[in-house]
Short mmCIF file of C-alpha atoms and ligand atoms in Angstrom, two decimals:
data_model
loop_
_atom_site.label_atom_id
_atom_site.label_comp_id
_atom_site.label_asym_id
_atom_site.label_seq_id
_atom_site.Cartn_x
_atom_site.Cartn_y
_atom_site.Cartn_z
CA MET Y 209 -233.35 -98.94 117.10
CA SER Y 210 -231.29 -95.89 118.12
CA PRO Y 211 -229.74 -93.85 115.32
CA LEU Y 212 -226.24 -94.75 114.19
CA ASN Y 213 -223.18 -92.52 114.23
CA VAL Y 214 -219.95 -93.72 112.64
CA ILE Y 215 -216.42 -92.65 113.51
CA ILE Y 216 -213.62 -93.63 111.14
CA LEU Y 217 -210.16 -93.34 112.61
CA ALA Y 218 -207.64 -92.35 110.00
CA ALA Y 219 -205.09 -90.21 111.80
CA GLY Y 220 -202.20 -92.67 111.78
CA LYS Y 221 -199.18 -91.43 109.84
CA GLY Y 222 -198.61 -94.65 107.94
CA THR Y 223 -194.85 -94.31 108.35
CA ARG Y 224 -194.23 -97.80 107.04
CA MET Y 225 -195.80 -97.03 103.67
CA TYR Y 226 -192.81 -94.74 102.94
CA SER Y 227 -195.08 -92.52 100.91
CA ASN Y 228 -196.01 -88.85 100.69
CA LYS Y 229 -199.63 -89.88 100.36
CA PRO Y 230 -201.65 -90.48 103.56
CA LYS Y 231 -201.91 -94.22 104.15
CA VAL Y 232 -205.69 -94.38 103.93
CA LEU Y 233 -205.62 -92.92 100.40
CA HIS Y 234 -203.59 -95.79 98.98
CA ALA Y 235 -205.76 -97.85 96.66
CA LEU Y 236 -207.04 -101.37 97.05
CA ALA Y 237 -208.96 -102.66 94.05
CA GLY Y 238 -208.64 -99.19 92.52
CA LYS Y 239 -210.26 -97.37 95.44
CA PRO Y 240 -208.69 -95.60 98.43
CA LEU Y 241 -208.66 -97.79 101.54
CA VAL Y 242 -210.77 -95.34 103.50
CA GLN Y 243 -213.32 -95.14 100.71
CA HIS Y 244 -213.97 -98.86 101.07
CA VAL Y 245 -214.74 -98.19 104.73
CA LEU Y 246 -216.93 -95.19 103.90
CA ASP Y 247 -218.87 -97.10 101.26
CA CYS Y 248 -219.49 -99.93 103.70
CA ALA Y 249 -220.51 -97.50 106.47
CA LEU Y 250 -222.99 -95.84 104.10
CA THR Y 251 -224.77 -99.16 103.57
CA LEU Y 252 -225.80 -98.93 107.25
CA GLN Y 253 -227.51 -95.59 106.55
CA PRO Y 254 -225.93 -93.81 109.51
CA GLU Y 255 -227.13 -90.49 110.81
CA GLN Y 256 -223.64 -89.16 110.28
CA ILE Y 257 -220.04 -90.18 109.65
CA CYS Y 258 -217.10 -88.45 111.33
CA MET Y 259 -213.61 -89.01 110.15
CA VAL Y 260 -210.61 -88.36 112.35
CA TYR Y 261 -207.58 -87.50 110.26
CA GLY Y 262 -204.05 -86.55 111.13
CA HIS Y 263 -201.88 -83.50 110.87
CA GLY Y 264 -200.65 -83.05 107.29
CA GLY Y 265 -203.38 -85.30 106.02
CA GLU Y 266 -205.46 -82.54 104.38
CA ALA Y 267 -205.52 -84.70 101.26
CA VAL Y 268 -207.92 -86.99 103.13
CA PRO Y 269 -210.85 -84.54 103.51
CA GLN Y 270 -210.07 -83.19 100.04
CA ALA Y 271 -210.34 -86.63 98.45
CA LEU Y 272 -213.55 -87.49 100.27
CA GLN Y 273 -215.52 -84.22 100.02
CA GLN Y 274 -218.46 -85.72 98.13
CA TYR Y 275 -219.34 -88.15 100.91
CA GLY Y 276 -220.89 -85.64 103.26
CA ALA Y 277 -218.77 -86.96 106.12
CA LYS Y 278 -217.51 -84.59 108.81
CA PHE Y 279 -213.80 -84.24 109.39
CA VAL Y 280 -211.92 -83.55 112.58
CA MET Y 281 -208.18 -83.28 112.91
CA GLN Y 282 -206.37 -85.09 115.68
CA GLU Y 283 -203.09 -83.41 116.58
CA PRO Y 284 -201.14 -84.58 118.48
CA GLN Y 285 -202.08 -88.26 118.30
CA LEU Y 286 -202.31 -89.58 121.81
CA GLY Y 287 -203.97 -92.93 121.20
CA THR Y 288 -207.18 -94.46 119.92
CA GLY Y 289 -209.23 -93.17 122.89
CA HIS Y 290 -207.94 -89.66 122.26
CA ALA Y 291 -208.74 -90.03 118.56
CA VAL Y 292 -212.36 -90.96 119.28
CA GLN Y 293 -212.61 -88.09 121.74
CA GLN Y 294 -211.95 -85.60 118.91
CA ALA Y 295 -215.19 -86.64 117.22
CA MET Y 296 -217.35 -86.57 120.33
CA PRO Y 297 -218.56 -82.96 120.02
CA LEU Y 298 -220.21 -83.97 116.74
CA LEU Y 299 -222.06 -87.01 118.07
CA GLN Y 300 -225.59 -87.36 119.39
CA ASP Y 301 -226.07 -88.85 122.85
CA GLU Y 302 -229.16 -90.85 121.91
CA SER Y 303 -227.25 -92.64 119.13
CA ARG Y 304 -224.97 -95.64 119.06
CA THR Y 305 -221.46 -95.02 117.74
CA LEU Y 306 -219.69 -97.49 115.47
CA ILE Y 307 -215.92 -97.14 115.41
CA LEU Y 308 -214.20 -98.17 112.20
CA TYR Y 309 -210.66 -97.73 110.86
CA GLY Y 310 -209.55 -96.13 107.62
CA ASP Y 311 -206.78 -98.69 107.24
CA VAL Y 312 -209.03 -101.74 107.73
CA PRO Y 313 -210.66 -101.55 104.32
CA LEU Y 314 -212.53 -104.79 103.78
CA ILE Y 315 -215.00 -104.81 106.64
CA GLN Y 316 -218.31 -106.07 105.25
CA HIS Y 317 -221.88 -104.95 105.78
CA SER Y 318 -223.03 -108.36 107.02
CA THR Y 319 -220.57 -108.32 109.92
CA LEU Y 320 -221.47 -104.78 110.98
CA HIS Y 321 -225.14 -105.62 110.69
CA GLN Y 322 -224.56 -108.59 112.98
CA MET Y 323 -222.98 -106.23 115.50
CA GLN Y 324 -226.05 -104.01 115.34
CA GLN Y 325 -228.22 -107.02 116.11
CA ALA Y 326 -226.03 -108.28 118.99
CA GLY Y 327 -227.91 -106.38 121.68
CA GLU Y 328 -227.78 -103.19 123.69
CA GLY Y 329 -224.60 -102.33 125.51
CA LEU Y 330 -221.09 -102.52 124.16
CA VAL Y 331 -220.43 -104.72 121.12
CA LEU Y 332 -216.88 -105.73 120.28
CA LEU Y 333 -215.72 -107.33 117.05
CA THR Y 334 -213.14 -109.95 117.94
CA VAL Y 335 -211.20 -112.69 116.14
CA ASN Y 336 -209.24 -115.73 117.21
CA LEU Y 337 -205.71 -115.74 115.88
CA ASP Y 338 -203.10 -118.50 116.00
CA ASN Y 339 -200.55 -115.75 116.41
CA PRO Y 340 -202.20 -112.98 118.45
CA SER Y 341 -198.94 -111.07 118.85
CA GLY Y 342 -199.35 -107.28 118.72
CA TYR Y 343 -203.08 -107.20 119.35
CA GLY Y 344 -205.11 -106.32 122.40
CA ARG Y 345 -206.31 -109.52 124.12
CA ILE Y 346 -209.92 -110.14 125.10
CA VAL Y 347 -209.87 -111.14 128.76
CA ARG Y 348 -212.87 -113.22 129.92
CA ASN Y 349 -213.79 -114.59 133.34
CA ILE Y 350 -214.52 -118.28 133.98
CA GLU Y 351 -218.14 -117.74 132.99
CA GLY Y 352 -216.84 -116.53 129.64
CA ASP Y 353 -217.92 -112.93 130.15
CA VAL Y 354 -215.62 -110.25 128.79
CA GLN Y 355 -213.80 -108.42 131.59
CA CYS Y 356 -211.45 -106.09 129.76
CA ILE Y 357 -209.05 -105.69 126.86
CA VAL Y 358 -205.40 -105.71 127.69
CA GLU Y 359 -202.87 -104.40 125.18
CA GLN Y 360 -199.90 -106.58 124.25
CA LYS Y 361 -197.43 -104.27 125.94
CA ASP Y 362 -199.41 -104.23 129.20
CA ALA Y 363 -200.25 -107.93 129.31
CA VAL Y 364 -198.98 -110.51 131.78
CA PRO Y 365 -197.84 -113.90 130.39
CA GLU Y 366 -201.16 -115.75 130.89
CA GLN Y 367 -202.95 -112.90 129.07
CA LEU Y 368 -200.42 -113.06 126.22
CA ALA Y 369 -201.51 -116.68 125.71
CA ILE Y 370 -205.08 -115.57 124.90
CA LYS Y 371 -205.85 -116.05 121.23
CA GLU Y 372 -209.03 -113.98 121.06
CA VAL Y 373 -208.05 -110.44 120.08
CA ASN Y 374 -209.59 -107.03 119.64
CA THR Y 375 -210.06 -105.96 116.01
CA GLY Y 376 -210.64 -102.41 117.25
CA ILE Y 377 -214.08 -102.23 115.65
CA MET Y 378 -216.79 -101.65 118.23
CA LEU Y 379 -220.30 -100.33 118.69
CA VAL Y 380 -220.91 -98.21 121.78
CA PRO Y 381 -223.90 -96.31 123.20
CA THR Y 382 -222.81 -92.74 122.54
CA ALA Y 383 -223.71 -91.20 125.92
CA ARG Y 384 -221.75 -93.95 127.69
CA LEU Y 385 -218.84 -93.51 125.29
CA ARG Y 386 -218.70 -89.81 126.13
CA GLU Y 387 -218.72 -90.57 129.86
CA TRP Y 388 -216.08 -93.31 129.61
CA LEU Y 389 -213.70 -91.39 127.37
CA GLY Y 390 -213.75 -88.61 129.96
CA LYS Y 391 -212.37 -91.04 132.49
CA LEU Y 392 -209.50 -92.46 130.40
CA SER Y 393 -205.96 -92.13 131.64
CA ASN Y 394 -202.70 -92.72 129.84
CA ASN Y 395 -201.14 -94.53 132.73
CA ASN Y 396 -200.00 -97.58 130.71
CA ALA Y 397 -196.98 -99.03 128.95
CA GLN Y 398 -197.38 -96.78 125.89
CA GLY Y 399 -198.51 -93.60 127.65
CA GLU Y 400 -201.54 -93.49 125.35
CA TYR Y 401 -205.26 -92.99 125.89
CA TYR Y 402 -206.52 -96.46 125.02
CA LEU Y 403 -210.02 -96.72 123.62
CA THR Y 404 -209.94 -100.31 124.80
CA ASP Y 405 -210.01 -99.21 128.45
CA ILE Y 406 -213.74 -98.43 128.09
CA VAL Y 407 -214.45 -102.17 128.17
CA ALA Y 408 -213.47 -102.55 131.83
CA MET Y 409 -215.54 -99.44 132.62
CA ALA Y 410 -218.58 -100.98 130.96
CA VAL Y 411 -218.12 -104.18 132.97
CA GLN Y 412 -217.73 -102.22 136.18
CA GLN Y 413 -221.01 -100.39 135.53
CA GLY Y 414 -222.83 -103.57 134.64
CA VAL Y 415 -223.25 -102.59 130.99
CA ALA Y 416 -223.52 -105.74 128.85
CA VAL Y 417 -220.50 -106.48 126.65
CA HIS Y 418 -221.23 -108.59 123.57
CA THR Y 419 -218.77 -109.98 121.07
CA VAL Y 420 -219.27 -110.71 117.40
CA GLN Y 421 -216.83 -112.38 115.03
CA PRO Y 422 -216.43 -111.40 111.37
CA SER Y 423 -217.62 -113.87 108.74
CA GLN Y 424 -214.17 -113.75 107.09
CA GLY Y 425 -210.82 -113.13 108.75
CA TRP Y 426 -209.73 -110.74 105.99
CA GLU Y 427 -212.48 -108.29 106.89
CA VAL Y 428 -210.51 -107.09 109.89
CA GLU Y 429 -207.01 -107.10 108.44
CA GLY Y 430 -205.30 -103.73 108.63
CA ILE Y 431 -202.75 -102.22 106.27
CA ASN Y 432 -199.45 -100.87 107.54
CA ASN Y 433 -197.09 -101.45 104.63
CA LYS Y 434 -197.00 -102.20 100.90
CA MET Y 435 -196.63 -105.92 101.48
CA GLN Y 436 -199.87 -106.05 103.49
CA LEU Y 437 -201.54 -103.86 100.88
CA ALA Y 438 -200.55 -106.23 98.08
CA THR Y 439 -201.54 -109.28 100.12
CA LEU Y 440 -204.99 -107.91 100.90
CA GLU Y 441 -205.43 -106.85 97.27
CA ARG Y 442 -204.93 -110.50 96.25
CA VAL Y 443 -207.30 -111.71 98.95
CA TRP Y 444 -209.95 -109.32 97.67
CA GLN Y 445 -209.39 -110.18 94.00
CA LYS Y 446 -209.73 -113.86 94.84
CA GLU Y 447 -213.00 -113.08 96.59
CA VAL Y 448 -214.28 -111.08 93.60
CA ALA Y 449 -213.25 -113.88 91.24
CA ALA Y 450 -215.06 -116.42 93.41
CA ARG Y 451 -218.23 -114.31 93.35
CA LEU Y 452 -218.06 -114.02 89.54
CA MET Y 453 -217.56 -117.74 89.08
CA ALA Y 454 -220.41 -118.46 91.48
CA GLN Y 455 -222.62 -116.47 89.09
CA GLY Y 456 -221.45 -118.58 86.14
CA VAL Y 457 -218.65 -116.46 84.69
CA THR Y 458 -215.79 -118.47 83.18
CA LEU Y 459 -212.43 -117.18 84.37
CA PHE Y 460 -209.61 -118.94 82.59
CA ASP Y 461 -207.49 -118.34 85.69
CA PRO Y 462 -209.18 -116.76 88.71
CA ALA Y 463 -205.80 -115.66 90.01
CA ARG Y 464 -205.15 -113.60 86.88
CA VAL Y 465 -208.03 -111.16 86.64
CA ASP Y 466 -208.31 -107.77 88.35
CA VAL Y 467 -211.55 -106.00 89.07
CA ARG Y 468 -211.05 -102.43 90.27
CA GLY Y 469 -214.64 -101.37 90.50
CA GLU Y 470 -217.86 -103.13 89.67
CA LEU Y 471 -218.06 -105.83 87.02
CA VAL Y 472 -221.54 -107.04 86.08
CA CYS Y 473 -221.72 -110.09 83.82
CA GLY Y 474 -224.51 -111.84 81.95
CA ARG Y 475 -224.61 -115.57 81.27
CA ASP Y 476 -221.80 -117.45 79.56
CA VAL Y 477 -219.27 -114.68 79.82
CA GLU Y 478 -215.65 -115.78 79.36
CA ILE Y 479 -212.65 -113.85 80.57
CA ASP Y 480 -209.13 -114.88 79.68
CA VAL Y 481 -206.04 -114.12 81.75
CA GLY Y 482 -204.56 -110.73 82.51
CA CYS Y 483 -207.69 -108.66 82.01
CA ILE Y 484 -208.32 -105.55 84.11
CA PHE Y 485 -211.77 -104.07 84.68
CA GLU Y 486 -211.98 -100.57 86.10
CA GLY Y 487 -214.94 -98.48 87.20
CA LYS Y 488 -218.32 -99.82 86.19
CA VAL Y 489 -218.20 -102.45 83.46
CA THR Y 490 -221.13 -104.47 82.17
CA LEU Y 491 -220.61 -107.51 79.94
CA GLY Y 492 -223.69 -108.96 78.24
CA ASP Y 493 -224.50 -112.63 77.69
CA GLY Y 494 -221.89 -114.56 75.75
CA VAL Y 495 -219.29 -111.80 75.74
CA LYS Y 496 -215.73 -113.05 75.51
CA VAL Y 497 -212.86 -110.90 76.69
CA SER Y 498 -209.52 -112.25 75.53
CA ALA Y 499 -206.19 -111.99 77.25
CA TYR Y 500 -204.67 -108.74 78.51
CA SER Y 501 -207.58 -106.50 77.69
CA ILE Y 502 -208.29 -103.45 79.83
CA ILE Y 503 -211.87 -102.24 80.06
CA ARG Y 504 -212.91 -99.16 82.02
CA ASN Y 505 -216.42 -97.73 82.49
CA ALA Y 506 -217.97 -99.51 79.56
CA THR Y 507 -220.99 -101.49 78.52
CA ILE Y 508 -220.46 -104.38 76.13
CA ALA Y 509 -223.65 -105.94 74.76
CA GLN Y 510 -224.28 -109.64 74.22
CA GLY Y 511 -222.24 -111.78 71.90
CA THR Y 512 -219.41 -109.31 71.40
CA GLN Y 513 -215.97 -110.82 71.08
CA ILE Y 514 -212.97 -108.89 72.30
CA ALA Y 515 -209.64 -110.15 71.01
CA PRO Y 516 -206.40 -109.83 73.04
CA TYR Y 517 -204.76 -106.58 74.09
CA THR Y 518 -207.80 -104.41 73.55
CA HIS Y 519 -208.32 -101.19 75.54
CA ILE Y 520 -211.83 -99.86 76.00
CA ASP Y 521 -212.38 -96.67 78.00
CA ASN Y 522 -215.70 -94.95 78.68
CA SER Y 523 -217.35 -96.48 75.66
CA GLU Y 524 -220.49 -98.30 74.71
CA VAL Y 525 -220.32 -101.38 72.52
CA GLY Y 526 -223.31 -103.02 70.87
CA ALA Y 527 -224.11 -106.68 70.37
CA ASP Y 528 -222.09 -109.14 68.29
CA CYS Y 529 -219.21 -106.78 67.63
CA HIS Y 530 -215.64 -107.91 67.01
CA ILE Y 531 -212.97 -105.78 68.60
CA GLY Y 532 -209.22 -106.17 68.52
CA PRO Y 533 -206.66 -107.53 68.83
CA TYR Y 534 -204.83 -104.33 69.73
CA ALA Y 535 -207.81 -102.03 69.34
CA ARG Y 536 -208.31 -98.89 71.38
CA LEU Y 537 -211.71 -97.38 72.05
CA ARG Y 538 -211.26 -94.04 73.79
CA PRO Y 539 -213.91 -92.05 75.68
CA GLY Y 540 -217.09 -91.28 73.83
CA THR Y 541 -216.98 -94.20 71.46
CA LYS Y 542 -220.21 -95.92 70.59
CA LEU Y 543 -220.22 -99.02 68.44
CA HIS Y 544 -223.58 -100.21 67.16
CA ASP Y 545 -224.32 -103.92 66.74
CA HIS Y 546 -222.16 -106.05 64.45
CA ALA Y 547 -219.41 -103.45 64.13
CA HIS Y 548 -215.85 -104.66 63.58
CA VAL Y 549 -212.84 -102.79 64.89
CA GLY Y 550 -209.54 -104.45 64.20
CA ASN Y 551 -205.87 -104.19 65.01
CA PHE Y 552 -204.27 -100.83 65.63
CA VAL Y 553 -207.50 -98.95 65.21
CA GLU Y 554 -208.05 -96.02 67.58
CA ILE Y 555 -211.52 -94.54 67.93
CA LYS Y 556 -212.40 -91.47 70.00
CA ASN Y 557 -215.67 -89.62 70.56
CA SER Y 558 -217.24 -91.31 67.57
CA GLU Y 559 -220.21 -93.37 66.66
CA ILE Y 560 -219.79 -96.38 64.39
CA GLY Y 561 -223.01 -97.61 62.82
CA GLN Y 562 -224.40 -101.09 62.60
CA GLY Y 563 -222.28 -103.57 60.66
CA SER Y 564 -219.57 -101.03 59.86
CA LYS Y 565 -215.94 -102.08 59.79
CA ALA Y 566 -212.60 -100.48 60.47
CA ASN Y 567 -210.33 -103.45 60.54
CA HIS Y 568 -206.79 -102.15 60.25
CA LEU Y 569 -204.56 -99.26 61.29
CA SER Y 570 -206.91 -96.30 61.53
CA TYR Y 571 -207.66 -93.22 63.60
CA ILE Y 572 -211.30 -92.26 63.78
CA GLY Y 573 -211.93 -89.22 65.95
CA ASP Y 574 -214.96 -86.96 66.38
CA SER Y 575 -216.79 -88.88 63.67
CA THR Y 576 -220.24 -90.15 62.93
CA VAL Y 577 -220.07 -93.26 60.81
CA GLY Y 578 -223.28 -94.74 59.42
CA SER Y 579 -224.23 -98.36 58.89
CA ARG Y 580 -222.45 -100.89 56.66
CA VAL Y 581 -219.54 -98.54 56.08
CA ASN Y 582 -216.17 -100.01 55.23
CA ILE Y 583 -213.19 -98.01 56.38
CA GLY Y 584 -210.07 -99.17 54.61
CA ALA Y 585 -206.70 -99.77 56.22
CA GLY Y 586 -204.81 -96.68 57.18
CA THR Y 587 -207.74 -94.27 57.04
CA ILE Y 588 -207.24 -91.22 59.22
CA THR Y 589 -209.76 -88.59 60.19
CA CYS Y 590 -207.87 -85.31 60.47
CA ASN Y 591 -210.05 -83.80 63.17
CA TYR Y 592 -207.70 -81.24 64.62
CA ASP Y 593 -206.21 -78.13 63.06
CA GLY Y 594 -203.95 -77.43 65.99
CA ALA Y 595 -206.55 -75.33 67.75
CA ASN Y 596 -210.04 -76.67 67.09
CA LYS Y 597 -211.64 -80.04 66.54
CA PHE Y 598 -214.09 -80.80 63.73
CA ARG Y 599 -216.42 -83.65 62.90
CA THR Y 600 -216.27 -86.13 60.08
CA ILE Y 601 -219.52 -87.63 58.86
CA ILE Y 602 -219.52 -90.83 56.84
CA GLU Y 603 -222.98 -91.80 55.70
CA ASP Y 604 -224.42 -95.30 55.32
CA ASP Y 605 -222.86 -97.76 52.86
CA ALA Y 606 -219.85 -95.58 52.11
CA PHE Y 607 -216.56 -97.25 51.21
CA ILE Y 608 -213.37 -95.49 52.19
CA GLY Y 609 -210.34 -96.74 50.27
CA SER Y 610 -207.16 -97.49 52.16
CA ASP Y 611 -204.76 -94.80 53.24
CA THR Y 612 -207.28 -92.02 52.98
CA GLN Y 613 -207.20 -88.82 54.99
CA LEU Y 614 -210.55 -87.21 55.69
CA VAL Y 615 -209.90 -83.58 56.62
CA ALA Y 616 -212.72 -82.44 58.91
CA PRO Y 617 -215.18 -80.89 58.79
CA VAL Y 618 -216.19 -83.13 55.93
CA THR Y 619 -219.10 -85.36 54.93
CA ILE Y 620 -218.87 -88.49 52.81
CA GLY Y 621 -222.26 -89.01 51.16
CA LYS Y 622 -224.35 -92.14 51.37
CA GLY Y 623 -222.94 -94.98 49.31
CA ALA Y 624 -219.98 -92.89 48.19
CA THR Y 625 -216.68 -94.55 47.37
CA ILE Y 626 -213.37 -92.88 48.09
CA GLY Y 627 -210.40 -94.06 46.07
CA ALA Y 628 -207.43 -95.35 48.01
CA GLY Y 629 -204.73 -92.86 48.90
CA SER Y 630 -207.01 -89.82 48.75
CA THR Y 631 -206.85 -86.68 50.82
CA ILE Y 632 -210.46 -85.54 51.05
CA THR Y 633 -210.97 -81.90 52.02
CA LYS Y 634 -214.44 -81.24 50.58
CA ASP Y 635 -217.75 -83.05 51.00
CA THR Y 636 -218.15 -85.93 48.55
CA PRO Y 637 -221.40 -86.73 46.71
CA ALA Y 638 -223.51 -89.75 47.54
CA GLY Y 639 -223.16 -92.80 45.34
CA GLU Y 640 -220.14 -91.50 43.39
CA LEU Y 641 -216.46 -92.39 43.31
CA THR Y 642 -214.31 -89.54 44.53
CA LEU Y 643 -210.55 -89.60 44.65
CA SER Y 644 -207.75 -87.10 44.95
CA ARG Y 645 -204.59 -88.56 43.67
CA SER Y 646 -201.95 -87.42 41.19
CA LYS Y 647 -201.81 -89.52 38.01
CA GLN Y 648 -199.34 -92.36 38.03
CA LEU Y 649 -196.54 -91.80 35.60
CA THR Y 650 -193.32 -93.53 34.66
CA ILE Y 651 -190.20 -91.61 33.74
CA ALA Y 652 -188.42 -93.72 31.19
CA GLY Y 653 -184.74 -94.33 31.75
CA TRP Y 654 -184.63 -92.56 35.12
CA GLN Y 655 -181.53 -93.43 37.16
CA ARG Y 656 -181.11 -93.51 40.89
CA PRO Y 657 -178.65 -90.91 42.20
CA ILE Y 658 -175.20 -92.23 43.05
CA LYS Y 659 -172.86 -90.99 45.75
CA GLY Y 660 -170.56 -88.24 44.48
CA LYS Y 661 -166.72 -88.70 44.76
CA LYS Y 662 -165.06 -86.52 47.44
C1 UD1 L 737 -205.29 -101.14 118.48
C2 UD1 L 737 -206.03 -101.62 119.71
C3 UD1 L 737 -205.80 -103.10 119.88
C4 UD1 L 737 -206.22 -103.85 118.64
C5 UD1 L 737 -205.52 -103.29 117.41
C6 UD1 L 737 -206.10 -103.88 116.17
C7 UD1 L 737 -206.10 -99.74 121.23
C8 UD1 L 737 -205.50 -99.12 122.44
N1 UD1 L 737 -205.56 -100.89 120.84
O1 UD1 L 737 -203.92 -101.31 118.74
O2 UD1 L 737 -206.51 -103.59 121.00
O3 UD1 L 737 -205.92 -105.22 118.78
O4 UD1 L 737 -205.71 -101.86 117.33
O5 UD1 L 737 -205.34 -103.46 115.07
O6 UD1 L 737 -207.06 -99.22 120.70
N2 UD1 L 737 -205.25 -93.99 115.45
C9 UD1 L 737 -205.57 -92.66 115.38
N3 UD1 L 737 -205.09 -91.80 116.31
C10 UD1 L 737 -204.29 -92.22 117.33
C11 UD1 L 737 -203.94 -93.58 117.39
C12 UD1 L 737 -204.45 -94.44 116.43
O7 UD1 L 737 -206.30 -92.25 114.47
O8 UD1 L 737 -203.89 -91.38 118.15
C13 UD1 L 737 -205.77 -94.91 114.45
C14 UD1 L 737 -204.64 -95.44 113.56
O9 UD1 L 737 -204.54 -94.68 112.38
C15 UD1 L 737 -205.11 -96.85 113.25
C16 UD1 L 737 -205.95 -97.25 114.43
O10 UD1 L 737 -206.30 -96.04 115.09
O11 UD1 L 737 -205.93 -96.87 112.12
C17 UD1 L 737 -205.29 -98.20 115.37
O12 UD1 L 737 -204.13 -97.58 115.88
P1 UD1 L 737 -202.83 -98.38 116.21
O13 UD1 L 737 -201.85 -97.46 116.78
O14 UD1 L 737 -202.43 -99.20 115.05
O15 UD1 L 737 -203.38 -99.34 117.38
P2 UD1 L 737 -202.72 -100.64 117.88
O16 UD1 L 737 -201.64 -100.31 118.81
O17 UD1 L 737 -202.42 -101.55 116.77
CA1 CA L 738 -202.41 -101.48 114.50
#
């Protein structure tokens, strides 16, 4: 098969988004629209990808640097044919060129693959719409062969009645494309260079024109405004939810879960309503994520139970842990198996050993906590002196009494006990009770102050 070149058109201003951000950088499922298209294009292993962006849209190449795509600016914007023309100097004649759109984000590999298999010649992706208004119509002869595409504004009434429309996505032999684009004129209702005019040229030269239809209608839906963006977001989330359920995941309400990235689930995973998964998240067998939890770039091992309103960010959680409600694991947290992290506990850049517990109201930062440690309510690691950060080390089997401050750098020895209400500034010996607390005393007969007379 001839090598594949991909052109992604993304020069449109996106006026109806009413945004300073280029349209194609608005996010769907947490990822810029055009990045969905790029990711899909990459699955076809093309020789190269060229993106046509618009004047003022420098943010587009900036945001997509790492993809190795080539960028060409189209200014002024004189139509889809003119847009494709801008990329032609970069393309190889012996290739086939696939034309995609930065604002049609959900095109799927299977559909594009089908186009590649449809035969030599020109391959158009078309759909049948009950309301074809606004789209270019696919005009066929009585044998059913495609003759041309006529744009809405140039169509005569019987053409307007055609329900098969052009999605814009097409696959074209590159040498032919170059030749045809050179012959385009803008003598039409919109005064634009229509890419679609190449279809009639192909027919005239006896080049075969094939059509393929997408597996799902939503694959070819474009985004022009925030309403369409939100609508397509829901369509996609529903699709993701369906895929998860098909794999055996229990979603308490498939309409109330959001996956903005990749969510990989083991068996018997349960997800309650309002949860958001961002980046790459892996949930092991039997994990339960309760309502309104937000999990980003994290691995949660089997059997762990996450209570409501828990936030987990760039963390690794072992098996059979209990987290939340209202717990916050910040980047760099690692919980070993059977750890418990309870309400209003914040952990950052710390390791919590097997079976250790911090169940209430704590801040644990830059710490290494051993196994079977109990961290009492209100314990704070004071890891920051205003300029530098220091580590706290709590060895196995230590017991930290409630309302303790551990001023780092400090080490609590193995099996040590710290009395409640202590401020610990020096290392504490293993196996001993250490506390820093003024003696309780009672002042006999003491009276509360009373307000003085004016
Ligand atoms: C185009 C098709 C139409 C099809 C419809 C599907 C043409 C002439 N018409 O019409 O048959 O049914 O898409 O949505 O191709 N773009 C540029 N530079 C330009 C013009 C457009 O990059 O100079 C990009 C836009 O950003 C957009 C896409 O091309 O992503 C389509 O452009 P648009 O103006 O929306 O085309 P339509 O008139 O809708
Ligand atoms: Ca359009």
